[in-house]
Tab-separated table of C-alpha atoms and ligand atoms in Angstrom:
chain	number	residue	atom	x	y	z
L	1	MET	CA	-10.545	1.539	15.423
L	2	GLY	CA	-12.273	2.936	18.529
L	3	VAL	CA	-14.472	0.687	20.668
L	4	ILE	CA	-18.005	1.935	21.345
L	5	ASN	CA	-20.120	-0.193	23.667
L	6	ALA	CA	-23.801	0.369	23.022
L	7	THR	CA	-24.553	-1.777	26.049
L	8	PRO	CA	-26.192	-0.368	29.173
L	9	ASP	CA	-23.537	0.003	31.849
L	10	SER	CA	-24.243	-1.303	35.304
L	11	PHE	CA	-23.460	1.789	37.378
L	12	SER	CA	-25.673	4.358	35.642
L	13	ASP	CA	-28.579	3.039	33.643
L	14	GLY	CA	-30.143	6.241	32.422
L	15	GLY	CA	-32.381	4.388	29.991
L	16	ARG	CA	-32.096	3.770	26.271
L	17	PHE	CA	-31.932	7.377	25.126
L	18	LEU	CA	-29.232	8.400	27.594
L	19	ASN	CA	-27.177	5.297	26.868
L	20	ALA	CA	-27.356	5.997	23.136
L	21	SER	CA	-26.491	9.678	23.419
L	22	ARG	CA	-23.554	8.925	25.692
L	23	ALA	CA	-22.261	6.406	23.161
L	24	VAL	CA	-22.541	8.994	20.382
L	25	GLU	CA	-20.676	11.675	22.376
L	26	CYS	CA	-17.964	9.142	23.178
L	27	ALA	CA	-17.727	8.204	19.488
L	28	LEU	CA	-17.378	11.831	18.355
L	29	ASP	CA	-14.619	12.344	20.948
L	30	MET	CA	-12.782	9.321	19.554
L	31	VAL	CA	-12.938	10.785	16.045
L	32	ASP	CA	-11.398	14.028	17.373
L	33	ARG	CA	-8.664	11.929	18.959
L	34	GLY	CA	-7.648	10.135	15.796
L	35	ALA	CA	-9.953	7.153	15.264
L	36	ASP	CA	-10.365	6.189	11.594
L	37	ILE	CA	-13.191	3.694	12.250
L	38	LEU	CA	-15.665	3.260	15.109
L	39	ASP	CA	-16.735	-0.234	16.109
L	40	ILE	CA	-20.211	-0.292	17.649
L	41	GLY	CA	-21.367	-3.345	19.593
L	42	GLY	CA	-24.581	-4.149	21.464
L	43	GLU	CA	-23.647	-7.576	22.814
L	44	SER	CA	-20.761	-8.153	25.192
L	45	THR	CA	-18.440	-10.949	24.082
L	46	ARG	CA	-16.019	-10.822	26.989
L	47	PRO	CA	-15.438	-14.070	28.880
L	48	GLY	CA	-18.558	-15.163	30.775
L	49	ALA	CA	-20.928	-12.818	28.907
L	50	ARG	CA	-24.434	-14.022	27.997
L	51	ALA	CA	-25.989	-13.783	24.552
L	52	VAL	CA	-28.708	-11.181	23.918
L	53	SER	CA	-31.724	-11.366	21.570
L	54	VAL	CA	-31.851	-9.860	18.075
L	55	ALA	CA	-34.471	-7.327	19.235
L	56	GLN	CA	-32.366	-6.276	22.217
L	57	GLU	CA	-29.248	-5.848	20.129
L	58	LEU	CA	-31.065	-3.865	17.402
L	59	ASP	CA	-32.566	-1.659	20.068
L	60	ARG	CA	-29.115	-0.822	21.410
L	61	VAL	CA	-27.075	-0.282	18.250
L	62	ILE	CA	-29.392	1.140	15.583
L	63	PRO	CA	-30.169	4.459	17.364
L	64	VAL	CA	-26.436	4.949	17.970
L	65	ILE	CA	-25.538	4.287	14.335
L	66	GLN	CA	-28.301	6.591	13.060
L	67	ALA	CA	-27.388	9.449	15.408
L	68	LEU	CA	-23.678	9.100	14.719
L	69	ARG	CA	-24.288	8.900	10.969
L	70	SER	CA	-26.212	12.191	11.103
L	71	ARG	CA	-23.305	13.939	12.849
L	72	SER	CA	-20.137	12.469	11.294
L	73	SER	CA	-18.971	10.746	8.137
L	74	VAL	CA	-16.540	8.466	10.030
L	75	PRO	CA	-16.687	4.840	8.841
L	76	ILE	CA	-18.840	2.784	11.227
L	77	SER	CA	-18.208	-0.908	11.889
L	78	ILE	CA	-20.915	-3.079	13.451
L	79	ASP	CA	-19.634	-5.625	15.977
L	80	THR	CA	-22.168	-8.437	15.708
L	81	SER	CA	-22.597	-12.101	14.797
L	82	LYS	CA	-26.277	-11.813	13.874
L	83	PRO	CA	-27.183	-11.443	10.182
L	84	GLU	CA	-30.344	-9.437	11.050
L	85	VAL	CA	-28.239	-6.917	12.976
L	86	MET	CA	-25.635	-6.758	10.177
L	87	ASN	CA	-28.374	-5.958	7.671
L	88	ALA	CA	-30.097	-3.300	9.787
L	89	ALA	CA	-26.757	-1.692	10.669
L	90	ILE	CA	-25.763	-1.434	7.008
L	91	ASN	CA	-29.136	0.138	6.211
L	92	ALA	CA	-28.607	2.623	9.059
L	93	GLY	CA	-25.208	3.663	7.677
L	94	ALA	CA	-22.569	1.183	8.872
L	95	SER	CA	-19.948	0.369	6.248
L	96	MET	CA	-18.029	-2.520	7.823
L	97	ILE	CA	-18.895	-5.786	9.594
L	98	ASN	CA	-16.885	-7.098	12.557
L	99	ASP	CA	-17.895	-10.634	13.504
L	100	VAL	CA	-16.224	-12.380	16.453
L	101	ASN	CA	-17.903	-15.565	15.227
L	102	GLY	CA	-16.266	-15.413	11.777
L	103	LEU	CA	-19.572	-15.314	9.817
L	104	ARG	CA	-20.493	-18.796	11.069
L	105	SER	CA	-24.113	-17.851	11.892
L	106	GLU	CA	-26.660	-19.103	9.360
L	107	GLY	CA	-27.111	-16.451	6.661
L	108	ALA	CA	-24.248	-14.186	7.738
L	109	VAL	CA	-22.030	-14.918	4.716
L	110	ASP	CA	-24.885	-14.056	2.350
L	111	VAL	CA	-25.693	-10.764	4.082
L	112	VAL	CA	-22.062	-9.673	3.780
L	113	ALA	CA	-21.790	-10.822	0.150
L	114	GLN	CA	-24.928	-8.846	-0.688
L	115	ALA	CA	-23.735	-5.710	1.145
L	116	ASN	CA	-20.311	-5.806	-0.498
L	117	VAL	CA	-18.552	-4.162	2.486
L	118	PRO	CA	-15.276	-4.907	4.311
L	119	VAL	CA	-15.600	-7.630	6.931
L	120	CYS	CA	-13.410	-8.742	9.809
L	121	ILE	CA	-13.654	-12.445	10.662
L	122	MET	CA	-12.359	-13.322	14.115
L	123	HIS	CA	-11.294	-16.690	15.498
L	124	MET	CA	-12.911	-17.894	18.718
L	125	GLN	CA	-12.710	-21.324	20.348
L	126	GLY	CA	-16.054	-22.112	22.006
L	127	GLU	CA	-18.430	-19.300	22.957
L	128	PRO	CA	-18.060	-16.346	25.339
L	129	GLN	CA	-20.010	-17.956	28.205
L	130	SER	CA	-17.512	-20.835	28.573
L	131	MET	CA	-14.558	-20.177	26.229
L	132	GLN	CA	-11.989	-19.607	28.983
L	133	ALA	CA	-12.868	-22.816	30.852
L	134	ASN	CA	-10.284	-24.992	29.127
L	135	PRO	CA	-8.729	-23.552	25.953
L	136	SER	CA	-6.899	-26.309	24.139
L	137	TYR	CA	-4.912	-26.530	20.894
L	138	ARG	CA	-2.311	-28.817	19.447
L	139	ASN	CA	-0.764	-25.867	17.592
L	140	VAL	CA	-2.656	-22.639	18.148
L	141	VAL	CA	-1.102	-20.664	15.274
L	142	ALA	CA	-1.632	-23.455	12.737
L	143	GLU	CA	-5.206	-24.097	13.906
L	144	VAL	CA	-6.200	-20.430	13.789
L	145	GLU	CA	-4.689	-20.121	10.309
L	146	ARG	CA	-6.521	-23.217	9.112
L	147	PHE	CA	-9.785	-21.766	10.424
L	148	PHE	CA	-9.234	-18.614	8.340
L	149	VAL	CA	-8.269	-20.466	5.179
L	150	GLU	CA	-11.510	-22.488	5.469
L	151	ARG	CA	-13.695	-19.461	6.201
L	152	ILE	CA	-12.116	-17.442	3.372
L	153	ALA	CA	-12.892	-20.283	0.933
L	154	VAL	CA	-16.569	-20.357	2.014
L	155	MET	CA	-16.768	-16.568	1.747
L	156	ALA	CA	-15.093	-16.483	-1.677
L	157	LYS	CA	-17.572	-19.056	-2.948
L	158	ALA	CA	-20.415	-16.760	-1.857
L	159	GLY	CA	-18.854	-13.883	-3.805
L	160	ILE	CA	-17.081	-11.923	-1.066
L	161	ALA	CA	-13.981	-10.236	-2.528
L	162	LYS	CA	-10.776	-11.328	-0.837
L	163	ASN	CA	-9.578	-7.745	-0.510
L	164	ASN	CA	-12.667	-6.995	1.591
L	165	ILE	CA	-11.658	-9.573	4.221
L	166	LEU	CA	-9.632	-8.906	7.379
L	167	VAL	CA	-8.621	-11.662	9.789
L	168	ASP	CA	-8.323	-11.379	13.580
L	169	PRO	CA	-6.793	-14.125	15.764
L	170	GLY	CA	-9.226	-13.249	18.594
L	171	ILE	CA	-6.992	-12.360	21.527
L	172	GLY	CA	-8.727	-13.541	24.727
L	173	PHE	CA	-11.319	-15.675	22.938
L	174	GLY	CA	-10.762	-19.263	24.084
L	175	LYS	CA	-7.002	-18.833	24.607
L	176	THR	CA	-4.529	-19.122	27.464
L	177	LEU	CA	-1.900	-16.434	28.055
L	178	LYS	CA	0.622	-18.513	26.127
L	179	HIS	CA	-1.747	-18.943	23.164
L	180	ASN	CA	-2.391	-15.176	23.094
L	181	LEU	CA	1.319	-14.327	23.181
L	182	GLN	CA	2.145	-16.792	20.410
L	183	LEU	CA	-0.612	-15.392	18.192
L	184	LEU	CA	0.589	-11.816	18.766
L	185	ASN	CA	4.126	-12.905	17.981
L	186	ARG	CA	3.088	-14.442	14.658
L	187	VAL	CA	1.063	-11.691	13.025
L	188	PRO	CA	3.493	-11.560	10.062
L	189	GLU	CA	2.856	-15.177	9.119
L	190	LEU	CA	-0.878	-14.916	9.782
L	191	ARG	CA	-0.882	-12.148	7.218
L	192	ALA	CA	1.293	-14.050	4.750
L	193	ASN	CA	-0.557	-17.359	5.078
L	194	THR	CA	-4.062	-15.902	4.707
L	195	GLY	CA	-3.273	-13.153	2.202
L	196	CYS	CA	-5.530	-10.835	4.216
L	197	ASP	CA	-4.972	-7.747	6.329
L	198	VAL	CA	-4.890	-8.375	10.073
L	199	LEU	CA	-6.907	-6.709	12.845
L	200	ILE	CA	-5.813	-7.015	16.486
L	201	GLY	CA	-7.894	-6.319	19.592
L	202	VAL	CA	-5.894	-6.491	22.814
L	203	SER	CA	-6.860	-3.236	24.566
L	204	ARG	CA	-7.341	-3.618	28.361
L	205	LYS	CA	-7.761	-7.391	28.084
L	206	SER	CA	-7.174	-9.838	30.927
L	207	LEU	CA	-4.025	-11.331	29.391
L	208	ILE	CA	-2.360	-8.155	30.729
L	209	ASP	CA	-3.571	-9.095	34.210
L	210	GLU	CA	-2.215	-12.619	33.751
L	211	LEU	CA	1.124	-11.210	32.644
L	212	LEU	CA	1.541	-8.276	35.055
L	213	VAL	CA	-1.274	-8.422	37.636
L	214	ARG	CA	-3.081	-5.223	36.646
L	215	THR	CA	-6.707	-4.174	37.178
L	216	VAL	CA	-8.626	-2.936	34.093
L	217	ASP	CA	-7.779	0.714	34.815
L	218	GLN	CA	-4.066	-0.142	35.163
L	219	ARG	CA	-3.727	-1.726	31.707
L	220	LEU	CA	-3.029	1.323	29.510
L	221	SER	CA	0.766	1.026	29.243
L	222	ALA	CA	0.725	-2.654	28.348
L	223	SER	CA	-2.164	-2.047	25.915
L	224	LEU	CA	-0.070	0.607	24.156
L	225	GLY	CA	2.982	-1.639	24.017
L	226	LEU	CA	0.976	-4.457	22.484
L	227	ALA	CA	-0.764	-2.138	19.992
L	228	VAL	CA	2.574	-0.698	18.880
L	229	GLN	CA	4.065	-4.148	18.521
L	230	SER	CA	1.059	-5.365	16.542
L	231	VAL	CA	1.406	-2.484	14.098
L	232	LEU	CA	5.163	-3.031	13.714
L	233	ASN	CA	4.338	-6.706	13.073
L	234	GLY	CA	2.081	-5.654	10.202
L	235	ALA	CA	-1.415	-5.350	11.712
L	236	LYS	CA	-3.531	-2.981	9.604
L	237	ILE	CA	-6.091	-2.103	12.285
L	238	VAL	CA	-5.879	-2.047	16.083
L	239	ARG	CA	-9.160	-2.056	18.025
L	240	VAL	CA	-8.698	0.138	21.117
L	241	HIS	CA	-10.415	2.055	23.926
L	242	ASP	CA	-7.700	4.707	24.424
L	243	VAL	CA	-7.667	6.324	21.015
L	244	ARG	CA	-5.439	9.361	21.516
L	245	GLU	CA	-2.803	7.456	23.472
L	246	THR	CA	-2.706	4.680	20.883
L	247	TYR	CA	-2.672	7.148	17.996
L	248	ASP	CA	0.342	8.985	19.468
L	249	ALA	CA	2.269	5.808	20.324
L	250	VAL	CA	1.698	4.264	16.894
L	251	ARG	CA	2.349	7.464	14.905
L	252	ALA	CA	5.617	8.089	16.772
L	253	VAL	CA	7.078	4.639	16.127
L	254	GLU	CA	5.834	4.674	12.519
L	255	ALA	CA	7.680	7.958	11.978
L	256	VAL	CA	10.915	6.284	13.019
L	257	ARG	CA	10.226	3.172	10.956
L	258	ASP	CA	9.415	5.224	7.860
L	259	SER	CA	12.302	7.716	8.158
W	301	PT1	C1	-11.493	-8.382	19.189
W	301	PT1	C2	-12.679	-8.068	19.900
W	301	PT1	C3	-13.833	-7.762	19.117
W	301	PT1	N1	-12.750	-8.062	21.249
W	301	PT1	C4	-12.609	-8.079	17.161
W	301	PT1	N2	-13.765	-7.771	17.752
W	301	PT1	C5	-13.931	-7.777	21.849
W	301	PT1	N3	-12.539	-8.100	15.794
W	301	PT1	C6	-15.063	-7.474	21.075
W	301	PT1	C7	-10.486	-10.195	28.340
W	301	PT1	O1	-9.799	-11.226	28.310
W	301	PT1	O2	-10.373	-8.688	19.823
W	301	PT1	N4	-11.482	-8.388	17.852
W	301	PT1	N5	-14.999	-7.471	19.741
W	301	PT1	C8	-14.006	-7.789	23.360
W	301	PT1	N6	-13.841	-9.106	23.881
W	301	PT1	C9	-13.053	-9.386	24.999
W	301	PT1	C10	-12.398	-10.617	25.096
W	301	PT1	C11	-12.880	-8.432	25.991
W	301	PT1	C12	-11.564	-10.880	26.179
W	301	PT1	C13	-12.076	-8.690	27.081
W	301	PT1	C14	-11.401	-9.917	27.184
W	301	PT1	O3	-10.416	-9.369	29.256
């Protein structure tokens, strides 16, 4: 899964049209480099980020989804927590929902049930603005698993098919380095205890800085190592920025595993 930010970047704000067309070109490049799914987001959820309005988010992601849809048949995932954005994205051609808030927004479960598309529910403690202030768990793996079992029950009751649900422990979302490492280490039991496929997003994240002291542009090697390990641990999807590098690393180790 390739990451496409449909957010204006700070260094060159060429306006809405330029931002959207750059996102589309970037997305098409990722498809050439081996991405099977593109994840398009219009609201940053990194630590410290502020929420944006529904109108703002729609304005950012819908033109990108429409333009991409007209030029490629690659599956498009919409990275959002807002039911209005989920709905509009599906209508514009998205075929998967990725919600860092685990469908906890009012109405989100019903939109997904109605759309009958695959959905990734992610675990987050707190909210992006303040989630890294003081992450705290008695047993992080058990608590994250309990969260999923509860969410899956609510979703099943609304008519969402279990085989349409992926779970994501939310690396970097209200977790210390130790919490993140434990969750990555226990992907096999997360999978077994939820009965769902697992998605992992660790690409370029700050846990690599905590571990190795690396700036964002120095995090490729560790990102690849963690993506490879996640796949060998049974993750079905890895959400990454460096598509070709991840594709090559994962395909090479899978060839050995499957020989
Ligand atoms: C993720 C994810 C996501 N991550 C899913 N969706 C982000 N399903 C956005 C840091 O510590 O892991 N899974 N959507 C990006 N969020 C972050 C969080 C980016 C933490 C950076 C950090 O650096």
